[in-house]
């Protein structure tokens, strides 16, 4: 990534973040360090179980594998630097490092938004067209959807990062956040940013609202199909296959909407940081926990991988 506008007189940013908490930063370091290890281990377990269990070699779990990998990369962009800054007196970051962090953060975040939408489409095909599922959701389409999600996600990240990088920064240089996010960095630009903010807001709508609306449409068809199932047990099983995905959808898009689809006049840096903790730490941890605790297939596969006895139904 290129650094920010070369006409700037500011050579680096200071990530204020949790600086005001003083001695509590050590406690935060311990908490975030343990959460980060849990995220890495939990996502690694999900990926290992999917890889080694042949029963999970389906498009649905293939998408979950990619999402777990992307979430791990997403946290790697943010948390290690946060941990260093929590123990350091100096919390500086160079322009180049800030631009790079912003690019990869946005890239993985946008990719995840599109991947979750793809998983919603997968559930639509599985429930509404079960007999044609393997024909429609073949390996070629699956790889194409994943590749398209990554390409669009990182292309949008490149556009957004370049819009911010080209702004002049002539001081102050204190970013009121614990990482380089769009809004806190834009506030430091010494120029009129309204046009670029409007462009970035439009990109946010594209990344958040379009996938979310596609998911809602998919679940509209899913609910309509489920209600036509005659047996109560059949309805329960159908809803159960969607519960994990829906939980992730509402947490992921909910947090993103609070930060990126809110009027600038209602922005609150302190509250934004708390919400940011949710989507940079809690959500990546939520995905593997939700899919492992609420998904019987994953729990059964996990028991088989670790050699635990698996209960079988007696017919």
Coordinates of C-alpha atoms in Angstrom, one line a residue, residues 71-265:
X71 CA -12.1 -13.8 10.4
X72 CA -8.7 -15.0 11.7
X73 CA -6.9 -12.7 9.2
X74 CA -9.3 -9.9 10.0
X75 CA -8.3 -10.0 13.7
X76 CA -4.6 -10.4 12.9
X77 CA -4.8 -7.0 11.2
X78 CA -6.1 -5.3 14.4
X79 CA -5.4 -7.1 17.6
X80 CA -1.6 -7.7 17.7
X81 CA -1.0 -4.0 17.2
X82 CA -3.6 -3.2 19.9
X83 CA -1.8 -5.5 22.3
X84 CA 1.5 -3.8 21.6
X85 CA 0.0 -0.4 22.2
X86 CA -1.6 -1.4 25.4
X87 CA 1.8 -2.2 26.9
X88 CA 3.6 0.7 25.2
X89 CA 4.0 4.4 26.2
X90 CA 4.2 5.4 22.6
X91 CA 1.2 4.5 20.5
X92 CA 2.4 5.8 17.1
X93 CA 1.8 4.4 13.7
X94 CA 3.3 5.6 10.4
X95 CA 1.2 6.8 7.5
X96 CA 2.2 3.7 5.4
X97 CA 1.3 1.3 8.3
X98 CA -2.0 3.1 8.9
X99 CA -2.9 2.9 5.2
X100 CA -2.0 -0.7 5.0
X101 CA -4.0 -1.6 8.2
X102 CA -7.0 0.3 6.9
X103 CA -6.8 -1.5 3.5
X104 CA -6.6 -5.0 4.9
X105 CA -9.2 -4.3 7.7
X106 CA -11.7 -3.0 5.1
X107 CA -10.8 -5.8 2.7
X108 CA -11.4 -8.6 5.1
X109 CA -14.5 -6.9 6.6
X110 CA -16.1 -6.3 3.2
X111 CA -15.2 -9.9 2.1
X112 CA -16.9 -11.2 5.3
X113 CA -20.1 -9.2 4.5
X114 CA -20.3 -10.8 1.1
X115 CA -19.4 -14.3 2.3
X116 CA -22.2 -14.2 4.9
X117 CA -24.6 -13.3 2.1
X118 CA -23.3 -16.2 0.0
X119 CA -24.0 -18.5 3.0
X120 CA -27.6 -17.1 3.0
X121 CA -28.0 -18.0 -0.7
X122 CA -26.6 -21.5 0.1
X123 CA -29.3 -22.0 2.8
X124 CA -31.9 -20.8 0.3
X125 CA -30.9 -23.4 -2.3
X126 CA -30.6 -26.2 0.3
X127 CA -34.1 -25.6 1.7
X128 CA -36.1 -24.3 -1.3
X129 CA -34.5 -26.5 -3.9
X130 CA -33.2 -29.6 -2.0
X131 CA -33.4 -32.0 -5.0
X132 CA -31.3 -29.6 -7.1
X133 CA -28.9 -28.5 -4.4
X134 CA -25.9 -30.5 -5.5
X135 CA -26.5 -29.5 -9.1
X136 CA -26.8 -25.8 -8.4
X137 CA -24.2 -25.4 -5.5
X138 CA -21.5 -27.3 -7.3
X139 CA -17.8 -26.8 -6.7
X140 CA -17.3 -24.4 -9.6
X141 CA -20.1 -22.0 -8.4
X142 CA -18.9 -22.2 -4.8
X143 CA -15.3 -21.2 -5.7
X144 CA -16.7 -18.5 -8.0
X145 CA -18.8 -17.0 -5.3
X146 CA -15.9 -17.1 -2.8
X147 CA -13.5 -15.5 -5.3
X148 CA -16.0 -12.9 -6.3
X149 CA -16.6 -12.0 -2.6
X150 CA -12.9 -11.6 -2.1
X151 CA -12.3 -9.6 -5.3
X152 CA -15.2 -7.2 -4.7
X153 CA -14.3 -6.8 -1.0
X154 CA -10.7 -5.9 -1.6
X155 CA -11.5 -3.7 -4.6
X156 CA -13.9 -1.7 -2.5
X157 CA -11.2 -1.5 0.2
X158 CA -8.7 -0.2 -2.3
X159 CA -11.1 2.5 -3.5
X160 CA -11.9 3.6 0.1
X161 CA -8.3 3.6 1.2
X162 CA -7.2 5.7 -1.8
X163 CA -10.0 8.2 -1.2
X164 CA -8.7 8.7 2.3
X165 CA -5.0 8.5 1.4
X166 CA -5.3 11.4 -1.1
X167 CA -6.5 13.8 1.6
X168 CA -3.9 16.2 3.1
X169 CA -3.1 15.8 6.7
X170 CA -1.4 18.8 8.3
X171 CA -2.2 18.2 12.0
X172 CA -3.4 17.3 14.6
X173 CA -2.4 13.6 14.4
X174 CA -4.2 12.0 17.3
X175 CA -6.6 9.3 16.1
X176 CA -9.3 8.8 18.6
X177 CA -9.5 5.0 18.1
X178 CA -7.4 1.9 18.7
X179 CA -6.8 1.2 15.0
X180 CA -7.0 3.1 11.7
X181 CA -10.6 3.2 10.8
X182 CA -12.2 5.5 8.2
X183 CA -14.1 8.0 10.3
X184 CA -11.4 8.7 13.0
X185 CA -8.7 9.2 10.3
X186 CA -10.9 11.4 8.1
X187 CA -11.6 13.8 11.0
X188 CA -7.9 14.7 10.9
X189 CA -7.8 15.8 7.3
X190 CA -7.2 19.6 6.8
X191 CA -9.6 20.0 3.9
X192 CA -13.3 19.8 3.1
X193 CA -14.2 16.1 3.2
X194 CA -17.9 16.1 2.5
X195 CA -17.7 14.8 -1.1
X196 CA -15.4 11.9 -0.1
X197 CA -17.4 11.2 3.0
X198 CA -20.5 10.9 0.8
X199 CA -18.6 8.5 -1.5
X200 CA -17.4 6.4 1.4
X201 CA -21.0 6.3 2.8
X202 CA -22.3 5.1 -0.5
X203 CA -19.7 2.3 -0.4
X204 CA -20.8 1.4 3.1
X205 CA -24.4 1.1 1.9
X206 CA -23.2 -1.2 -1.0
X207 CA -21.2 -3.4 1.4
X208 CA -23.7 -3.6 4.3
X209 CA -27.2 -3.0 3.0
X210 CA -27.1 -4.8 -0.4
X211 CA -25.9 -8.2 1.1
X212 CA -28.2 -7.8 4.1
X213 CA -31.2 -7.2 1.8
X214 CA -30.3 -10.2 -0.3
X215 CA -30.1 -12.3 2.9
X216 CA -33.6 -11.0 3.9
X217 CA -35.0 -11.9 0.5
X218 CA -33.4 -15.4 0.7
X219 CA -34.9 -15.9 4.1
X220 CA -38.3 -14.7 2.9
X221 CA -38.3 -17.6 0.4
X222 CA -36.9 -19.9 3.1
X223 CA -39.6 -19.1 5.7
X224 CA -42.3 -19.5 3.0
X225 CA -40.9 -23.0 2.1
X226 CA -40.6 -24.1 5.7
X227 CA -44.2 -23.1 6.5
X228 CA -45.3 -25.5 3.8
X229 CA -43.6 -28.5 5.4
X230 CA -46.4 -30.6 6.9
X231 CA -44.6 -32.1 10.0
X232 CA -43.6 -30.0 13.0
X233 CA -40.3 -32.0 13.3
X234 CA -39.5 -31.1 9.6
X235 CA -40.1 -27.4 10.3
X236 CA -37.9 -27.6 13.5
X237 CA -35.0 -29.1 11.6
X238 CA -35.3 -26.7 8.8
X239 CA -35.3 -23.7 11.1
X240 CA -32.4 -25.2 13.1
X241 CA -30.2 -25.3 10.0
X242 CA -30.6 -21.5 9.7
X243 CA -30.4 -20.5 13.3
X244 CA -26.6 -20.3 13.5
X245 CA -26.3 -18.2 10.3
X246 CA -29.1 -15.8 11.4
X247 CA -27.3 -15.2 14.7
X248 CA -24.1 -14.2 12.9
X249 CA -26.1 -12.1 10.4
X250 CA -27.8 -9.9 12.9
X251 CA -24.7 -9.4 15.1
X252 CA -22.4 -8.7 12.1
X253 CA -24.6 -6.4 10.1
X254 CA -26.0 -4.8 13.2
X255 CA -22.6 -3.6 14.5
X256 CA -21.5 -2.6 11.1
X257 CA -24.7 -0.5 10.6
X258 CA -24.3 1.3 13.9
X259 CA -20.8 2.5 12.9
X260 CA -20.9 3.0 9.1
X261 CA -24.5 3.9 8.4
X262 CA -25.1 6.5 11.0
X263 CA -25.2 10.2 10.4
X264 CA -22.0 12.0 11.2
X265 CA -23.7 14.3 13.6

